[in-house]
Amino acid sequence: MKWQEWQTLADNAAYWDDRNEKGLLKAEYVAGHTLRLWFEDDLDVSIYELDFYPLLVEENPGGVFDVLRDAERFRCARGEYALIWPDPETGADDGQTIDVAPECVRFFCERYGKVLKTSPSRAAWTDKCAA
């Protein structure tokens, strides 16, 4: 269901008109399937914690995400604009890399994550969209 919510939003061209995602600055492993994620926001930063367990294990979107059910592979996440899990053998961004667009990651953070810090510019934008 959560992935269907994202797909519906991603397909809505009007939603993206005034958005300019600057991307992830950092991803830090916390525990289990939880990451702390730093997003760039107009000379500031927003920070969230998101438990990916419901997204990757309970909902099981399958495909490339299956390997992220493994805690050792999951904990290697990096924030480099997108959320990236590099090739576990080489550490490189190659054919074994898994990446998730920052817009998708932020969507799940805002819907299901824990807000640790929101930049003033992001808070104003979120309030505008909620109205």
PDB file of N, CA, C and O in Angstrom, residues 24 26-38 47-53 56 68-79 83-85 116:
ATOM      1  N   LEU A  24      19.684  14.056  -0.908  1.00  0.00           N
ATOM      2  CA  LEU A  24      20.230  13.594   0.362  1.00  0.00           C
ATOM      3  C   LEU A  24      21.692  14.003   0.499  1.00  0.00           C
ATOM      4  O   LEU A  24      22.462  13.903  -0.451  1.00  0.00           O
ATOM      5  N   LYS A  26      23.339  12.848   3.477  1.00  0.00           N
ATOM      6  CA  LYS A  26      23.947  11.816   4.304  1.00  0.00           C
ATOM      7  C   LYS A  26      22.887  10.793   4.713  1.00  0.00           C
ATOM      8  O   LYS A  26      21.733  11.134   4.909  1.00  0.00           O
ATOM      9  N   ALA A  27      23.308   9.554   4.845  1.00  0.00           N
ATOM     10  CA  ALA A  27      22.474   8.494   5.406  1.00  0.00           C
ATOM     11  C   ALA A  27      23.315   7.781   6.455  1.00  0.00           C
ATOM     12  O   ALA A  27      24.466   7.441   6.206  1.00  0.00           O
ATOM     13  N   GLU A  28      22.748   7.605   7.613  1.00  0.00           N
ATOM     14  CA  GLU A  28      23.467   6.965   8.721  1.00  0.00           C
ATOM     15  C   GLU A  28      22.625   5.814   9.259  1.00  0.00           C
ATOM     16  O   GLU A  28      21.449   5.984   9.562  1.00  0.00           O
ATOM     17  N   TYR A  29      23.247   4.657   9.375  1.00  0.00           N
ATOM     18  CA  TYR A  29      22.570   3.488   9.930  1.00  0.00           C
ATOM     19  C   TYR A  29      22.320   3.711  11.418  1.00  0.00           C
ATOM     20  O   TYR A  29      23.212   4.137  12.149  1.00  0.00           O
ATOM     21  N   VAL A  30      21.101   3.431  11.883  1.00  0.00           N
ATOM     22  CA  VAL A  30      20.748   3.585  13.293  1.00  0.00           C
ATOM     23  C   VAL A  30      20.653   2.203  13.950  1.00  0.00           C
ATOM     24  O   VAL A  30      21.393   1.907  14.883  1.00  0.00           O
ATOM     25  N   ALA A  31      19.754   1.371  13.468  1.00  0.00           N
ATOM     26  CA  ALA A  31      19.558   0.014  13.995  1.00  0.00           C
ATOM     27  C   ALA A  31      18.542  -0.699  13.113  1.00  0.00           C
ATOM     28  O   ALA A  31      17.728  -0.053  12.454  1.00  0.00           O
ATOM     29  N   GLY A  32      18.562  -2.030  13.139  1.00  0.00           N
ATOM     30  CA  GLY A  32      17.564  -2.790  12.385  1.00  0.00           C
ATOM     31  C   GLY A  32      17.521  -2.361  10.930  1.00  0.00           C
ATOM     32  O   GLY A  32      18.495  -2.487  10.201  1.00  0.00           O
ATOM     33  N   HIS A  33      16.382  -1.830  10.510  1.00  0.00           N
ATOM     34  CA  HIS A  33      16.207  -1.285   9.166  1.00  0.00           C
ATOM     35  C   HIS A  33      15.922   0.215   9.234  1.00  0.00           C
ATOM     36  O   HIS A  33      15.211   0.765   8.394  1.00  0.00           O
ATOM     37  N   THR A  34      16.490   0.878  10.224  1.00  0.00           N
ATOM     38  CA  THR A  34      16.268   2.316  10.414  1.00  0.00           C
ATOM     39  C   THR A  34      17.505   3.099  10.010  1.00  0.00           C
ATOM     40  O   THR A  34      18.625   2.761  10.388  1.00  0.00           O
ATOM     41  N   LEU A  35      17.257   4.165   9.251  1.00  0.00           N
ATOM     42  CA  LEU A  35      18.308   5.085   8.844  1.00  0.00           C
ATOM     43  C   LEU A  35      17.975   6.493   9.318  1.00  0.00           C
ATOM     44  O   LEU A  35      16.805   6.873   9.390  1.00  0.00           O
ATOM     45  N   ARG A  36      19.000   7.265   9.614  1.00  0.00           N
ATOM     46  CA  ARG A  36      18.874   8.711   9.847  1.00  0.00           C
ATOM     47  C   ARG A  36      19.299   9.362   8.541  1.00  0.00           C
ATOM     48  O   ARG A  36      20.362   9.051   8.002  1.00  0.00           O
ATOM     49  N   LEU A  37      18.452  10.250   8.019  1.00  0.00           N
ATOM     50  CA  LEU A  37      18.642  10.802   6.683  1.00  0.00           C
ATOM     51  C   LEU A  37      18.666  12.330   6.717  1.00  0.00           C
ATOM     52  O   LEU A  37      17.752  12.952   7.253  1.00  0.00           O
ATOM     53  N   TRP A  38      19.706  12.914   6.131  1.00  0.00           N
ATOM     54  CA  TRP A  38      19.871  14.364   6.050  1.00  0.00           C
ATOM     55  C   TRP A  38      19.552  14.807   4.629  1.00  0.00           C
ATOM     56  O   TRP A  38      20.190  14.351   3.676  1.00  0.00           O
ATOM     57  N   ILE A  47      16.272  16.662   8.868  1.00  0.00           N
ATOM     58  CA  ILE A  47      16.759  15.345   9.290  1.00  0.00           C
ATOM     59  C   ILE A  47      15.576  14.487   9.730  1.00  0.00           C
ATOM     60  O   ILE A  47      14.718  14.959  10.497  1.00  0.00           O
ATOM     61  N   TYR A  48      15.556  13.264   9.275  1.00  0.00           N
ATOM     62  CA  TYR A  48      14.503  12.305   9.611  1.00  0.00           C
ATOM     63  C   TYR A  48      15.132  10.981  10.017  1.00  0.00           C
ATOM     64  O   TYR A  48      16.244  10.675   9.619  1.00  0.00           O
ATOM     65  N   GLU A  49      14.381  10.190  10.761  1.00  0.00           N
ATOM     66  CA  GLU A  49      14.689   8.781  10.944  1.00  0.00           C
ATOM     67  C   GLU A  49      13.550   8.003  10.321  1.00  0.00           C
ATOM     68  O   GLU A  49      12.379   8.327  10.542  1.00  0.00           O
ATOM     69  N   LEU A  50      13.894   7.012   9.536  1.00  0.00           N
ATOM     70  CA  LEU A  50      12.881   6.213   8.863  1.00  0.00           C
ATOM     71  C   LEU A  50      13.201   4.737   9.021  1.00  0.00           C
ATOM     72  O   LEU A  50      14.311   4.295   8.717  1.00  0.00           O
ATOM     73  N   ASP A  51      12.205   4.001   9.492  1.00  0.00           N
ATOM     74  CA  ASP A  51      12.309   2.547   9.594  1.00  0.00           C
ATOM     75  C   ASP A  51      11.828   1.962   8.269  1.00  0.00           C
ATOM     76  O   ASP A  51      10.645   2.067   7.926  1.00  0.00           O
ATOM     77  N   PHE A  52      12.722   1.366   7.532  1.00  0.00           N
ATOM     78  CA  PHE A  52      12.401   0.789   6.229  1.00  0.00           C
ATOM     79  C   PHE A  52      11.800  -0.609   6.328  1.00  0.00           C
ATOM     80  O   PHE A  52      11.401  -1.170   5.315  1.00  0.00           O
ATOM     81  N   TYR A  53      11.748  -1.181   7.522  1.00  0.00           N
ATOM     82  CA  TYR A  53      11.234  -2.541   7.678  1.00  0.00           C
ATOM     83  C   TYR A  53       9.829  -2.699   7.073  1.00  0.00           C
ATOM     84  O   TYR A  53       9.599  -3.637   6.299  1.00  0.00           O
ATOM     85  N   LEU A  56      10.292  -2.554   3.151  1.00  0.00           N
ATOM     86  CA  LEU A  56      11.103  -3.567   2.473  1.00  0.00           C
ATOM     87  C   LEU A  56      10.774  -4.996   2.853  1.00  0.00           C
ATOM     88  O   LEU A  56      10.954  -5.907   2.058  1.00  0.00           O
ATOM     89  N   LEU A  68      17.897  -6.096   0.303  1.00  0.00           N
ATOM     90  CA  LEU A  68      17.955  -5.148   1.424  1.00  0.00           C
ATOM     91  C   LEU A  68      17.234  -5.669   2.665  1.00  0.00           C
ATOM     92  O   LEU A  68      17.288  -5.050   3.721  1.00  0.00           O
ATOM     93  N   ARG A  69      16.608  -6.807   2.540  1.00  0.00           N
ATOM     94  CA  ARG A  69      16.030  -7.452   3.721  1.00  0.00           C
ATOM     95  C   ARG A  69      17.140  -7.957   4.634  1.00  0.00           C
ATOM     96  O   ARG A  69      16.937  -8.119   5.824  1.00  0.00           O
ATOM     97  N   ASP A  70      18.308  -8.178   4.056  1.00  0.00           N
ATOM     98  CA  ASP A  70      19.490  -8.603   4.808  1.00  0.00           C
ATOM     99  C   ASP A  70      20.067  -7.388   5.537  1.00  0.00           C
ATOM    100  O   ASP A  70      20.430  -6.391   4.910  1.00  0.00           O
ATOM    101  N   ALA A  71      20.159  -7.477   6.864  1.00  0.00           N
ATOM    102  CA  ALA A  71      20.600  -6.344   7.676  1.00  0.00           C
ATOM    103  C   ALA A  71      22.011  -5.880   7.323  1.00  0.00           C
ATOM    104  O   ALA A  71      22.292  -4.682   7.344  1.00  0.00           O
ATOM    105  N   GLU A  72      22.907  -6.819   6.994  1.00  0.00           N
ATOM    106  CA  GLU A  72      24.289  -6.432   6.657  1.00  0.00           C
ATOM    107  C   GLU A  72      24.332  -5.589   5.385  1.00  0.00           C
ATOM    108  O   GLU A  72      25.067  -4.609   5.309  1.00  0.00           O
ATOM    109  N   ARG A  73      23.569  -5.975   4.405  1.00  0.00           N
ATOM    110  CA  ARG A  73      23.531  -5.174   3.155  1.00  0.00           C
ATOM    111  C   ARG A  73      22.834  -3.846   3.411  1.00  0.00           C
ATOM    112  O   ARG A  73      23.269  -2.798   2.940  1.00  0.00           O
ATOM    113  N   PHE A  74      21.752  -3.867   4.169  1.00  0.00           N
ATOM    114  CA  PHE A  74      20.991  -2.647   4.427  1.00  0.00           C
ATOM    115  C   PHE A  74      21.842  -1.583   5.118  1.00  0.00           C
ATOM    116  O   PHE A  74      21.770  -0.410   4.779  1.00  0.00           O
ATOM    117  N   ARG A  75      22.660  -1.991   6.072  1.00  0.00           N
ATOM    118  CA  ARG A  75      23.415  -1.022   6.876  1.00  0.00           C
ATOM    119  C   ARG A  75      24.479  -0.275   6.074  1.00  0.00           C
ATOM    120  O   ARG A  75      25.054   0.680   6.555  1.00  0.00           O
ATOM    121  N   CYS A  76      24.724  -0.666   4.830  1.00  0.00           N
ATOM    122  CA  CYS A  76      25.736  -0.006   3.990  1.00  0.00           C
ATOM    123  C   CYS A  76      25.194   1.186   3.204  1.00  0.00           C
ATOM    124  O   CYS A  76      25.852   1.698   2.305  1.00  0.00           O
ATOM    125  N   ALA A  77      24.013   1.655   3.546  1.00  0.00           N
ATOM    126  CA  ALA A  77      23.387   2.765   2.818  1.00  0.00           C
ATOM    127  C   ALA A  77      24.228   4.030   2.892  1.00  0.00           C
ATOM    128  O   ALA A  77      24.889   4.308   3.895  1.00  0.00           O
ATOM    129  N   ARG A  78      24.191   4.782   1.796  1.00  0.00           N
ATOM    130  CA  ARG A  78      24.852   6.085   1.728  1.00  0.00           C
ATOM    131  C   ARG A  78      23.887   7.097   1.128  1.00  0.00           C
ATOM    132  O   ARG A  78      23.040   6.744   0.298  1.00  0.00           O
ATOM    133  N   GLY A  79      24.025   8.343   1.538  1.00  0.00           N
ATOM    134  CA  GLY A  79      23.266   9.432   0.942  1.00  0.00           C
ATOM    135  C   GLY A  79      24.172  10.230   0.033  1.00  0.00           C
ATOM    136  O   GLY A  79      25.066  10.921   0.508  1.00  0.00           O
ATOM    137  N   LEU A  83      19.479   7.824  -2.285  1.00  0.00           N
ATOM    138  CA  LEU A  83      19.826   6.857  -1.246  1.00  0.00           C
ATOM    139  C   LEU A  83      20.412   5.650  -1.969  1.00  0.00           C
ATOM    140  O   LEU A  83      19.755   5.047  -2.820  1.00  0.00           O
ATOM    141  N   ILE A  84      21.660   5.335  -1.650  1.00  0.00           N
ATOM    142  CA  ILE A  84      22.409   4.345  -2.413  1.00  0.00           C
ATOM    143  C   ILE A  84      22.899   3.217  -1.508  1.00  0.00           C
ATOM    144  O   ILE A  84      23.393   3.463  -0.408  1.00  0.00           O
ATOM    145  N   TRP A  85      22.749   1.997  -2.017  1.00  0.00           N
ATOM    146  CA  TRP A  85      23.386   0.829  -1.431  1.00  0.00           C
ATOM    147  C   TRP A  85      24.373   0.326  -2.474  1.00  0.00           C
ATOM    148  O   TRP A  85      23.981  -0.262  -3.484  1.00  0.00           O
ATOM    149  N   LEU A 116      13.393  14.805  12.973  1.00  0.00           N
ATOM    150  CA  LEU A 116      14.360  15.222  13.986  1.00  0.00           C
ATOM    151  C   LEU A 116      14.648  16.714  13.869  1.00  0.00           C
ATOM    152  O   LEU A 116      14.900  17.377  14.869  1.00  0.00           O
TER     153      LEU A 116
END
